[in-house]
CSV table of C-alpha atoms in Angstrom, one decimal:
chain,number,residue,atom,x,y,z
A,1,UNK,CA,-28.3,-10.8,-11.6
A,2,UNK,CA,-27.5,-13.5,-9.1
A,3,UNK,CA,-23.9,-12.0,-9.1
A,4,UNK,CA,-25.7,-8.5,-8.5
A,5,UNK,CA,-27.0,-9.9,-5.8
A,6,UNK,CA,-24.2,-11.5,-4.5
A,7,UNK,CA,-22.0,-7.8,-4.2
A,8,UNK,CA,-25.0,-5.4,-2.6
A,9,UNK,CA,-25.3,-8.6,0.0
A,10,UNK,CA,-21.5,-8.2,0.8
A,11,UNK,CA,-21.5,-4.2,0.7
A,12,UNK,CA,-24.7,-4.7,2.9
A,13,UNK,CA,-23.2,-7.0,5.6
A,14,UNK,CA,-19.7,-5.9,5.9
A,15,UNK,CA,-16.8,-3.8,5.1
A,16,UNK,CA,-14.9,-3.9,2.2
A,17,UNK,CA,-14.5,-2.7,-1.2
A,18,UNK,CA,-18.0,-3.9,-2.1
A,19,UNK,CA,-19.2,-1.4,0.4
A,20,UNK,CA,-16.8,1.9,-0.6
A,21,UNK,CA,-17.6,1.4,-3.8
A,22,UNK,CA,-21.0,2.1,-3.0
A,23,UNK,CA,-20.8,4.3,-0.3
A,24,UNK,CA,-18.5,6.3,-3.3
A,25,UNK,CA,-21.5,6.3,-5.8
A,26,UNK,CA,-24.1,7.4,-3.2
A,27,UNK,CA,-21.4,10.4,-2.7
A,28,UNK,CA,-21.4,10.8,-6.6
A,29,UNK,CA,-24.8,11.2,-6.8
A,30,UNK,CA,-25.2,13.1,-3.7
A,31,UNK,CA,-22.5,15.5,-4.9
A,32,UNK,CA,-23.6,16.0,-8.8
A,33,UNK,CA,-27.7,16.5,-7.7
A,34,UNK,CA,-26.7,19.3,-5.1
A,35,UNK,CA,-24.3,20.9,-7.8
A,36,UNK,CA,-26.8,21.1,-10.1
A,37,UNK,CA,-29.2,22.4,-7.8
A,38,UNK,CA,-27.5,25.2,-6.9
A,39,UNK,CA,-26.2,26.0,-9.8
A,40,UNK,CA,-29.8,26.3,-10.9
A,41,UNK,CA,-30.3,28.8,-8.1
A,42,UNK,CA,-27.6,30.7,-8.6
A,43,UNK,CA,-27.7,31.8,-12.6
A,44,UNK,CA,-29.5,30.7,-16.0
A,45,UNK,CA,-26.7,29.7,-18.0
A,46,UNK,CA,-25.7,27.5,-20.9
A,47,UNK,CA,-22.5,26.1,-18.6
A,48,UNK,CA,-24.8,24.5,-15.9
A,49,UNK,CA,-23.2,21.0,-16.9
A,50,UNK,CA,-19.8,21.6,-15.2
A,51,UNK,CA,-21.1,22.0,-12.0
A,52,UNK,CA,-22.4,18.5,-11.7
A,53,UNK,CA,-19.7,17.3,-14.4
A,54,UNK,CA,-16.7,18.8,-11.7
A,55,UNK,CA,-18.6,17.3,-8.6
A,56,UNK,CA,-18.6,13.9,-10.3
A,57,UNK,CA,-14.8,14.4,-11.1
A,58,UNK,CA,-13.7,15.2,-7.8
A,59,UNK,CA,-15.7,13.2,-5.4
A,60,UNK,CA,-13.0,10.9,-3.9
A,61,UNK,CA,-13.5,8.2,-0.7
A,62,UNK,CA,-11.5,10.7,2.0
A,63,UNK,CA,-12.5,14.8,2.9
A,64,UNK,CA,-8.5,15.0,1.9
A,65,UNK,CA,-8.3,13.6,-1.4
A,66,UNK,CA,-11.4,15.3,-2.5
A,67,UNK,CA,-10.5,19.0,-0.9
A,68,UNK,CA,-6.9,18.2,-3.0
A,69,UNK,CA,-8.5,17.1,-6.2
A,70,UNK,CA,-10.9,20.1,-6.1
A,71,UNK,CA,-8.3,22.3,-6.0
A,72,UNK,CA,-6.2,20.7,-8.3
A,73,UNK,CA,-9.1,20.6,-10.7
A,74,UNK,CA,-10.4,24.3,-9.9
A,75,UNK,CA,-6.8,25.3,-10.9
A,76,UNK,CA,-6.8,23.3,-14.4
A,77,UNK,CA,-9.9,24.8,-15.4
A,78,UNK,CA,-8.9,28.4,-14.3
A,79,UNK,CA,-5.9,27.5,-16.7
A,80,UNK,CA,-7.6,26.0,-19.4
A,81,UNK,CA,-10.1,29.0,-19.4
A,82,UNK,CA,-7.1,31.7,-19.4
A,83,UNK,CA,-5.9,29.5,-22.4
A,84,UNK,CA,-9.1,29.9,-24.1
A,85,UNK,CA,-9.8,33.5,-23.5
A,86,UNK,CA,-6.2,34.2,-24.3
A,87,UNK,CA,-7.3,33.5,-27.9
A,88,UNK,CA,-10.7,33.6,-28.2
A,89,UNK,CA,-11.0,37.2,-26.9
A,90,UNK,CA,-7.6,38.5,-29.5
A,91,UNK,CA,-7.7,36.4,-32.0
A,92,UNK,CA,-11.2,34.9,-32.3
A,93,UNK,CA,-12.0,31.5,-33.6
A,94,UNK,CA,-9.6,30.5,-35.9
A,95,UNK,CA,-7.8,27.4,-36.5
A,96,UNK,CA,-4.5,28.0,-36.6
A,97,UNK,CA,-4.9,29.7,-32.7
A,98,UNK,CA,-7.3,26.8,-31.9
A,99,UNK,CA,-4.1,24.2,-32.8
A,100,UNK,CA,-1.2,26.2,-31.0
A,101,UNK,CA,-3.4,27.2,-28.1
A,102,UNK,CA,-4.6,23.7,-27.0
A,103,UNK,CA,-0.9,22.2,-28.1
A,104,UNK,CA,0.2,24.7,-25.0
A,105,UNK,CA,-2.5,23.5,-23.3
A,106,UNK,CA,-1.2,19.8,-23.5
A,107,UNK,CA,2.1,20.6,-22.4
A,108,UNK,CA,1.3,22.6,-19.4
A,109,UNK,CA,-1.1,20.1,-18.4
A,110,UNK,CA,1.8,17.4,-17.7
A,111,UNK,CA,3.4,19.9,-14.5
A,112,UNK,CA,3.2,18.1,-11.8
A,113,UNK,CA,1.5,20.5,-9.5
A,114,UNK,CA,-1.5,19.9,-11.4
A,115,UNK,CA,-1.4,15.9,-10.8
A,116,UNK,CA,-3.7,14.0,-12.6
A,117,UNK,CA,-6.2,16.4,-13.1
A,118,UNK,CA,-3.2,18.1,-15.6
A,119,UNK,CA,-5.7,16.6,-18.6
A,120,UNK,CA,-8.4,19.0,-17.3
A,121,UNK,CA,-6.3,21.8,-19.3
A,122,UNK,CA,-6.5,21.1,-23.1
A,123,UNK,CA,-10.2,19.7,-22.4
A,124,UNK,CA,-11.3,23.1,-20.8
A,125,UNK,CA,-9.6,25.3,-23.4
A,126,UNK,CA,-10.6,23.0,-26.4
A,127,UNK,CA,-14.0,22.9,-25.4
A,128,UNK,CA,-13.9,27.0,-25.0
A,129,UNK,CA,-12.3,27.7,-28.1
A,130,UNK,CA,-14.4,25.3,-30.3
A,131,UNK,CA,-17.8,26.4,-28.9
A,132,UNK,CA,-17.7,29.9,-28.7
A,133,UNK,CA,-17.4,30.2,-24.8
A,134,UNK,CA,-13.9,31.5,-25.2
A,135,UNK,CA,-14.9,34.6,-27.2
A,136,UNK,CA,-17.3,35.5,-24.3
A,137,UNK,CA,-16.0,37.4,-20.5
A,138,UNK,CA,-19.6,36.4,-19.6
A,139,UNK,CA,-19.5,32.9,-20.7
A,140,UNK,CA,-15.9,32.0,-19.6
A,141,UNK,CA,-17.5,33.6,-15.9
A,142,UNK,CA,-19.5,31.3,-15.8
A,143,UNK,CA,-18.1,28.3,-16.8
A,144,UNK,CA,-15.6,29.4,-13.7
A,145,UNK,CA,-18.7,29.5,-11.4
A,146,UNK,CA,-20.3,26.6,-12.0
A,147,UNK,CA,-16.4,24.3,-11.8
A,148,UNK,CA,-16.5,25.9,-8.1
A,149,UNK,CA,-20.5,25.1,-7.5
A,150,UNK,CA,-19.5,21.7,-8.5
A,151,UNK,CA,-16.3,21.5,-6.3
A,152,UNK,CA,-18.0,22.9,-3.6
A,153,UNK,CA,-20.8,20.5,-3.6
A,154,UNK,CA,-18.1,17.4,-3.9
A,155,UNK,CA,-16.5,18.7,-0.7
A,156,UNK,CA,-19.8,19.3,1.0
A,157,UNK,CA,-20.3,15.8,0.4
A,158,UNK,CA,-17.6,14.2,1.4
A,159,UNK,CA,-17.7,16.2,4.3
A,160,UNK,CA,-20.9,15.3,5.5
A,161,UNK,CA,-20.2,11.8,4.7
A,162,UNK,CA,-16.9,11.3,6.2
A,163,UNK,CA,-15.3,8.1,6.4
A,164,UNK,CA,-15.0,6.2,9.8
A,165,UNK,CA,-11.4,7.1,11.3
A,166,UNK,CA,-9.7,3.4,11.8
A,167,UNK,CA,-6.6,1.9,10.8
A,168,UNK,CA,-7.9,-1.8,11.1
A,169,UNK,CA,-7.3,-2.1,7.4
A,170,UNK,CA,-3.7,-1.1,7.8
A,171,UNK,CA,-3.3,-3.0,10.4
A,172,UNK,CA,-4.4,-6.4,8.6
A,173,UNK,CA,-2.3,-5.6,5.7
A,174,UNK,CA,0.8,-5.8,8.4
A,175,UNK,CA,-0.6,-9.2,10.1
A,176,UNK,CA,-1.4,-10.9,6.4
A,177,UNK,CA,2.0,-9.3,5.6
A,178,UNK,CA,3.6,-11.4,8.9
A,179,UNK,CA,1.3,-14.5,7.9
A,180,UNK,CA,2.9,-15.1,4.8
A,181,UNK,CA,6.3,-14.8,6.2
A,182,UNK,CA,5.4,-17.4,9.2
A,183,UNK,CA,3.9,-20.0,5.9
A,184,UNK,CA,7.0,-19.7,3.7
A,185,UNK,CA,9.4,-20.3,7.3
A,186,UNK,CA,7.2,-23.1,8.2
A,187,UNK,CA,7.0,-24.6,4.5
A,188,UNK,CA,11.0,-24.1,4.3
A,189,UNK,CA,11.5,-25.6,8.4
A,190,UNK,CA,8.9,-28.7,6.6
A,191,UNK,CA,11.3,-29.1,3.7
A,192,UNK,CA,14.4,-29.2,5.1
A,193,UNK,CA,13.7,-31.0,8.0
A,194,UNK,CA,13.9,-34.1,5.1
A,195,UNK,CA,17.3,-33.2,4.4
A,196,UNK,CA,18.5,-32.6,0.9
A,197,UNK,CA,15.2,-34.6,-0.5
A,198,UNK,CA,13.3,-31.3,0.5
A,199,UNK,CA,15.7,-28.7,-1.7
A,200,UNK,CA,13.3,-29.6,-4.5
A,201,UNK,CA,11.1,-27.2,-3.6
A,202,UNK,CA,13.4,-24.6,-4.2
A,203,UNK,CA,12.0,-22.9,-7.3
A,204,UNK,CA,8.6,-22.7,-5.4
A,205,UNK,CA,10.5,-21.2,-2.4
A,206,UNK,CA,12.1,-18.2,-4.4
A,207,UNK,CA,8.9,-17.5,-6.3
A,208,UNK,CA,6.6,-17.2,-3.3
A,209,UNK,CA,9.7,-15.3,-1.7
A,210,UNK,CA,9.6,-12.7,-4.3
A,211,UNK,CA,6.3,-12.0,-4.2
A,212,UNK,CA,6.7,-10.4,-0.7
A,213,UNK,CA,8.0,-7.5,-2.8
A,214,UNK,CA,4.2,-6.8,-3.7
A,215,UNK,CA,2.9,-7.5,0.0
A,216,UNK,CA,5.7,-4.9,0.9
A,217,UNK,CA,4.4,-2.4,-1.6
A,218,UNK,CA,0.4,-3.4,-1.1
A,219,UNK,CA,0.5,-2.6,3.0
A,220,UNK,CA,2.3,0.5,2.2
A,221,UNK,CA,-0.4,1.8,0.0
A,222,UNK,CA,-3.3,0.4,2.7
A,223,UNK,CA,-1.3,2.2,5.5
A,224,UNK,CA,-1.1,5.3,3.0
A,225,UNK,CA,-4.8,5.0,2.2
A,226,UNK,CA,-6.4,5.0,6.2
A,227,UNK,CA,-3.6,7.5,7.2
A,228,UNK,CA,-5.5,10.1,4.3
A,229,UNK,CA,-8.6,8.8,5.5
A,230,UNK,CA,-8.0,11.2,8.7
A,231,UNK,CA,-6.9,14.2,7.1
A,232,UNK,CA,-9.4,16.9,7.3
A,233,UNK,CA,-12.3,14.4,8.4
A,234,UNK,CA,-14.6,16.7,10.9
A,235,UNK,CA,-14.9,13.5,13.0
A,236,UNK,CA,-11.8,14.4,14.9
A,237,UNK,CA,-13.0,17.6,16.2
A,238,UNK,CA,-16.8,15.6,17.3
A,239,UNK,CA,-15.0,14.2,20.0
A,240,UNK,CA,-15.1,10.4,21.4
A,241,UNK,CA,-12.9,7.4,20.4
A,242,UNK,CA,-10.2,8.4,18.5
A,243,UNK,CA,-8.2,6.1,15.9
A,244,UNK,CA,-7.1,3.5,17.1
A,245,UNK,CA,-3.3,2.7,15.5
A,246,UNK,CA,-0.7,4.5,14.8
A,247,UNK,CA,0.2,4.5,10.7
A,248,UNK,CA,3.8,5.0,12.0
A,249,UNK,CA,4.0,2.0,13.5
A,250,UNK,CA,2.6,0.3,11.0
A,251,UNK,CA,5.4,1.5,8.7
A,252,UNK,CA,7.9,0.5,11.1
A,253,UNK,CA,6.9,-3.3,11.1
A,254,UNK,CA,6.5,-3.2,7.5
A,255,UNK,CA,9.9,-2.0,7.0
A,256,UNK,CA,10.8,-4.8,9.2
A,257,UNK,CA,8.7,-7.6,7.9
A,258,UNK,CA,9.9,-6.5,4.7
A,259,UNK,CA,14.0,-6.9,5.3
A,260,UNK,CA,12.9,-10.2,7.1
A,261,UNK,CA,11.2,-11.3,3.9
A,262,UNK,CA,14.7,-10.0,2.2
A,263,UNK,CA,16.5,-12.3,4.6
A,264,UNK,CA,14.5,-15.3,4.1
A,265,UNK,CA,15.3,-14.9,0.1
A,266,UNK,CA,18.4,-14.8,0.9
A,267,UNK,CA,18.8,-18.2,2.6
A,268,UNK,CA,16.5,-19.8,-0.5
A,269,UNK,CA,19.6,-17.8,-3.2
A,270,UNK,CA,22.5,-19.2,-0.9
A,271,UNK,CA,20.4,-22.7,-0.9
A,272,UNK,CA,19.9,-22.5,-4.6
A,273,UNK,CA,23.6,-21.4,-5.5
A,274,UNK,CA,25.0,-24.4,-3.3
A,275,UNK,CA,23.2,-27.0,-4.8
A,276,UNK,CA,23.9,-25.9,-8.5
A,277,UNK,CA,26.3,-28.0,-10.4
A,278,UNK,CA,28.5,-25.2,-11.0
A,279,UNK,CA,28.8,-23.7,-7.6
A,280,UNK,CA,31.8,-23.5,-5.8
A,281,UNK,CA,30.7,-24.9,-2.8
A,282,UNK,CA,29.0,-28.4,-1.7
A,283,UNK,CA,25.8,-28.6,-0.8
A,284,UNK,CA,24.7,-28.8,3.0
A,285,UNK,CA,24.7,-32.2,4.3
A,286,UNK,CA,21.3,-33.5,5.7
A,287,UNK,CA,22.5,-32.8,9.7
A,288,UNK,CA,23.0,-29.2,9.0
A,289,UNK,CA,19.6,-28.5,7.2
A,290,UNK,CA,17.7,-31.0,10.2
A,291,UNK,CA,19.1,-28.3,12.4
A,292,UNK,CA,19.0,-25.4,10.0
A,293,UNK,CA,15.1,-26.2,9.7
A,294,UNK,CA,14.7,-25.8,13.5
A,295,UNK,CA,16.0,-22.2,13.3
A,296,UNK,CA,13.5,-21.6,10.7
A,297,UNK,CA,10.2,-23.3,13.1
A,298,UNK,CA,11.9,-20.9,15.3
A,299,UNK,CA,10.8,-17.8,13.0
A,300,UNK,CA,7.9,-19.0,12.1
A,301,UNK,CA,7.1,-19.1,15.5
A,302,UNK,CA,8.3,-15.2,16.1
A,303,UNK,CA,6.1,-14.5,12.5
A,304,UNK,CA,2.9,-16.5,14.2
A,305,UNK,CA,3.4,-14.0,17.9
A,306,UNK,CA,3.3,-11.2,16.2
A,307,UNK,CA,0.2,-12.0,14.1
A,308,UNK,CA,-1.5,-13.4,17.6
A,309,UNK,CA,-0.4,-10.9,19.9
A,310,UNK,CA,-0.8,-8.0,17.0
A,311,UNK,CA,2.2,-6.2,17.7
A,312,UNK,CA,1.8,-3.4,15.8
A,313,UNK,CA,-1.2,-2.4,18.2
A,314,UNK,CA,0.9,-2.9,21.5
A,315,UNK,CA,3.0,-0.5,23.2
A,316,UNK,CA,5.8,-3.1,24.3
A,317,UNK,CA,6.2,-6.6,22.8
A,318,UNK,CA,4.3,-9.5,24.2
A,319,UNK,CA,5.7,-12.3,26.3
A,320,UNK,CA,5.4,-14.8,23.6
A,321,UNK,CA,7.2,-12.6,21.1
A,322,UNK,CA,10.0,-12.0,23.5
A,323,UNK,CA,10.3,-15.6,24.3
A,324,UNK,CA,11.2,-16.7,20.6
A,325,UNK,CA,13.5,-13.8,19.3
A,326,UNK,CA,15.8,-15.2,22.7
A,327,UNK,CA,15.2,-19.0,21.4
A,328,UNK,CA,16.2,-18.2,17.9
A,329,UNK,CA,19.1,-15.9,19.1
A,330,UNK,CA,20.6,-18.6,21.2
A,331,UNK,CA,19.9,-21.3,18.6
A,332,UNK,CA,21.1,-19.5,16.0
A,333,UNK,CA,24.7,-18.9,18.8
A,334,UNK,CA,24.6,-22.8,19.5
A,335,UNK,CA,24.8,-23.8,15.8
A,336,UNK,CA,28.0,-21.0,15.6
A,337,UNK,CA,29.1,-23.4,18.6
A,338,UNK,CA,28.9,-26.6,17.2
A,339,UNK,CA,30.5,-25.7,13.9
A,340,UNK,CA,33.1,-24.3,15.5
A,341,UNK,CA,34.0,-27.5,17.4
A,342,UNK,CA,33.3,-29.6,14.3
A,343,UNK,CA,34.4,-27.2,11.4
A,344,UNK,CA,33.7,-28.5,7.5
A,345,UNK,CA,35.9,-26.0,6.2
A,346,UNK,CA,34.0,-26.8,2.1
A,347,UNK,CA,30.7,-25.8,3.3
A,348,UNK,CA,31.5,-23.6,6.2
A,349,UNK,CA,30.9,-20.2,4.0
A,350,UNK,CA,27.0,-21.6,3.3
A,351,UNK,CA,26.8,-22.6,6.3
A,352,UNK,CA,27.7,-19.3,7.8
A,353,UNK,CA,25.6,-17.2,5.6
A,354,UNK,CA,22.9,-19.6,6.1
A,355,UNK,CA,23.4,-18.5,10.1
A,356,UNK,CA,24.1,-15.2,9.5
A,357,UNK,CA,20.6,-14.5,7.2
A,358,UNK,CA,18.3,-16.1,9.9
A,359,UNK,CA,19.9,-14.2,12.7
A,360,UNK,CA,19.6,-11.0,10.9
A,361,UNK,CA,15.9,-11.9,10.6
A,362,UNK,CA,15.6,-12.3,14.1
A,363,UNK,CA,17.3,-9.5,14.7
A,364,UNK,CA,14.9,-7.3,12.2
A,365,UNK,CA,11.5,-8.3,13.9
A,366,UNK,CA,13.3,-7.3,17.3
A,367,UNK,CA,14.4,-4.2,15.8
A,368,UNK,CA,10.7,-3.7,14.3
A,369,UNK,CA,9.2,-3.5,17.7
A,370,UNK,CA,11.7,-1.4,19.2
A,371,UNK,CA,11.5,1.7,15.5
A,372,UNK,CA,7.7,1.0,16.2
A,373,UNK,CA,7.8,2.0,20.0
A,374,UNK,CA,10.2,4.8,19.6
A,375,UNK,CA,8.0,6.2,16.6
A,376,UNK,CA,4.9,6.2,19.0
A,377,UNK,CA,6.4,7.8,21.5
C-alpha cells in the first residue's frame, strides 16, 4: 500500500510517467463507459462488448496515435469480418473452412499497413466463425457498428482530453544527453591529467562510452513521442502560447551529440589499442596525456554551455558556448604546433588521431548549432 501511495503522490505533484499512466486509465475508462453507452442507445444487440472492448484497444496518450490506431483497428476488424462472412455465409460452420479461413487470416494480419493491430484479423474472424456471428449479415452488421461506436468514443476522448503541447521532455532528453558527454570528458580530462597511472580506467571509459548508443536512441524516441503529441491536438487551433521548441532542432543536436559521443569512443579505442602489449605503437608518454587532458576540460566545458545555456532552445549560440569551441580549436592547433617542433615520430600516429578525434568533436557541437539554426529557419 505504502508503495501505492508513494506513485498517486508523484502522479499528483508532478509530471511524469506516474501521471500519464493515469491520466491514460482515466482516458480508458472515459472511453470504454461512453462506448458502451451509446452503443446501448443505438441498438439491442448481442455484440455490445466490442464497442467498449475497441475503445479500450485504441485509447492511446496523443489525439494522433489514437485517430491512427482506430483506423488501423476499424480496418482489421472490417477484414476479419469479410474473412468470417466469406465462409460462414457459403460454406457454414465447418471445420475444415474454420482452419483455412483463420490460417489466411494470420497471414494477412502480418502486412504492414495494418501495424500492430494486424493480430485484430484472425481474432475477429475466429471469434465470427466459431460463434455463429459469421453465418449472420445482421450479426456481422453489427459487430461492424459497435468496433466504430467504440473507436469513435476513444477518439472523442482523447480529443477532449488532449495532451499539453510542449517539447520540455524532448528537450531534457538532449540536455541529459549533453550531461553525460560533459561527465565522461571530465572523468577522462581527471584521468589523464595523472598521466599513464589514469589509463586504468579504460575499460570503464569504453563501457560508459557505449552506452551513449542507448542515450542516442532514447532522445530520439522522446523527441519522436512530443513531436506526435501535436498532431491533430485541437489545442493548436484554441489559440494562445504555442509549443515551445522545435523537434527539428532537437534532432539536430542529437545527431551532433551523438557523433561527438562517437568521437570521444574513439579517443578511449586509439588509447586502448596503444597501450596493448601487442600494438604497434607506444603508448603516450605522461606530457602528452597532461596536455591531452586539457583538451578534453576543454569539451567538457563546451558539453556543460550547452546544458546551461540550453542550446537547443536558442536561436544563435550563447557567448559561453562560442567562447570554448574557439579555446579548444586553438588548443587543439597549438598541440599540432608543438608536435611539430618536437616530433616523436613512434607515437606521432596516436598522437595525431588523438588530435584529430577531439577536434572533430569540437567541430560537431559547432556544426550542431549551426544544422539546428538552419532547420528552424
Amino acid at each position: 500500500m505504502e508503495r501505492w501511495r508513494r506513485w498517486g503522490r508523484r502522479a499528483f505533484e508532478r509530471r511524469g510517467h506516474e501521471r500519464e499512466t493515469a491520466v491514460l486509465i482515466l482516458k480508458c475508462a472515459v472511453a470504454a463507459t461512453l462506448a458502451l453507452g451509446v452503443g446501448t442507445l443505438l441498438m439491442d444487440t448481442q455484440q455490445i462488448g466490442f464497442a467498449p472492448f475497441s475503445a479500450l484497444l485504441v485509447v492511446r496518450p496523443s489525439v494522433y496515435g489514437s485517430v491512427l490506431q482506430s483506423g488501423r483497428y476499424v480496418a482489421a476488424v472490417v477484414t476479419g469480418a469479410l474473412i468470417a462472412g466469406l465462409g460462414g455465409l457459403t460454406v457454414g460452420p465447418e471445420l475444415w473452412i474454420f482452419a483455412l479461413l483463420v490460417l489466411f487470416a494470420l497471414v494477412l494480419g502480418q502486412a504492414a499497413v495494418f501495424g500492430s493491430q494486424g493480430s485484430q484479423i484472425p481474432v475477429v474472424a475466429a471469434f465470427a466463425l466459431a460463434g455463429g456471428t459469421a453465418a449472420s449479415p445482421g450479426d456481422l452488421g453489427s459487430l461492424l457498428a459497435m468496433v466504430m461506436v467504440g473507436a469513435g468514443a476513444a477518439v472523442v476522448t482523447n480529443t477532449v482530453l488532449a495532451p499539453a503541447i510542449r517539447f520540455r521532455d524532448a528537450e531534457n532528453a538532449v540536455l541529459d544527453f549533453a550531461d553525460g558527454l560533459r561527465h565522461l570528458s571530465h572523468e577522462m580530462a581527471e584521468g589523464l591529467g595523472r598521466g599513464n597511472d589514469g589509463l586504468a580506467d579504460l575499460d570503464h571509459w569504453a563501457r560508459v562510452a557505449e552506452g551513449f548508443d542507448d542515450t542516442e536512441r532514447n532522445a530520439r524516441a522522446a523527441v519522436a513521442k512530443q513531436e506526435e503529441r501535436v498532431r491533430l491536438n485541437p489545442r493548436r487551433a484554441l489559440g494562445g502560447r504555442g509549443p515551445q521548441g522545435d523537434p527539428d532542432a532537437y534532432r539536430a543536436w542529437i545527431s551532433a551529440l551523438g557523433r561527438a559521443s562517437r568521437h570521444l569512443r574513439s579517443v578511449v579505442r586509439t588509447l586502448r589499442y596503444s597501450t596493448d602489449s601487442g600494438g604497434r605503437f607506444p603508448a603516450p608518454d605522461d606530457a602528452f596525456l597532461s596536455g591531452f587532458a586539457q583538451l578534453l576540460n576543454g569539451a567538457a566545458d563546451a558539453f556543460r554551455a550547452v546544458c546551461d545555456a540550453e542550446e537547443p532552445e536558442r536561436s544563435s549560440a550563447s557567448a559561453d558556448l562560442r567562447a570554448c569551441l574557439d579555446a579548444g580549436e586553438r588548443g587543439v592547433e597549438r598541440a599540432r604546433q608543438e608536435l611539430g617542433e618536437d616530433r616523436d615520430r613512434d607515437r606521432w600516429p596516436v598522437y595525431s588521431a588523438l588530435l584529430t578525434d577531439v577536434d572533430r568533436l569540437f567541430e560537431e557541437l559547432r556544426e550542431g548549432h549551426e544544422n539546428s539554426t538552419r532547420d528552424r529557419g
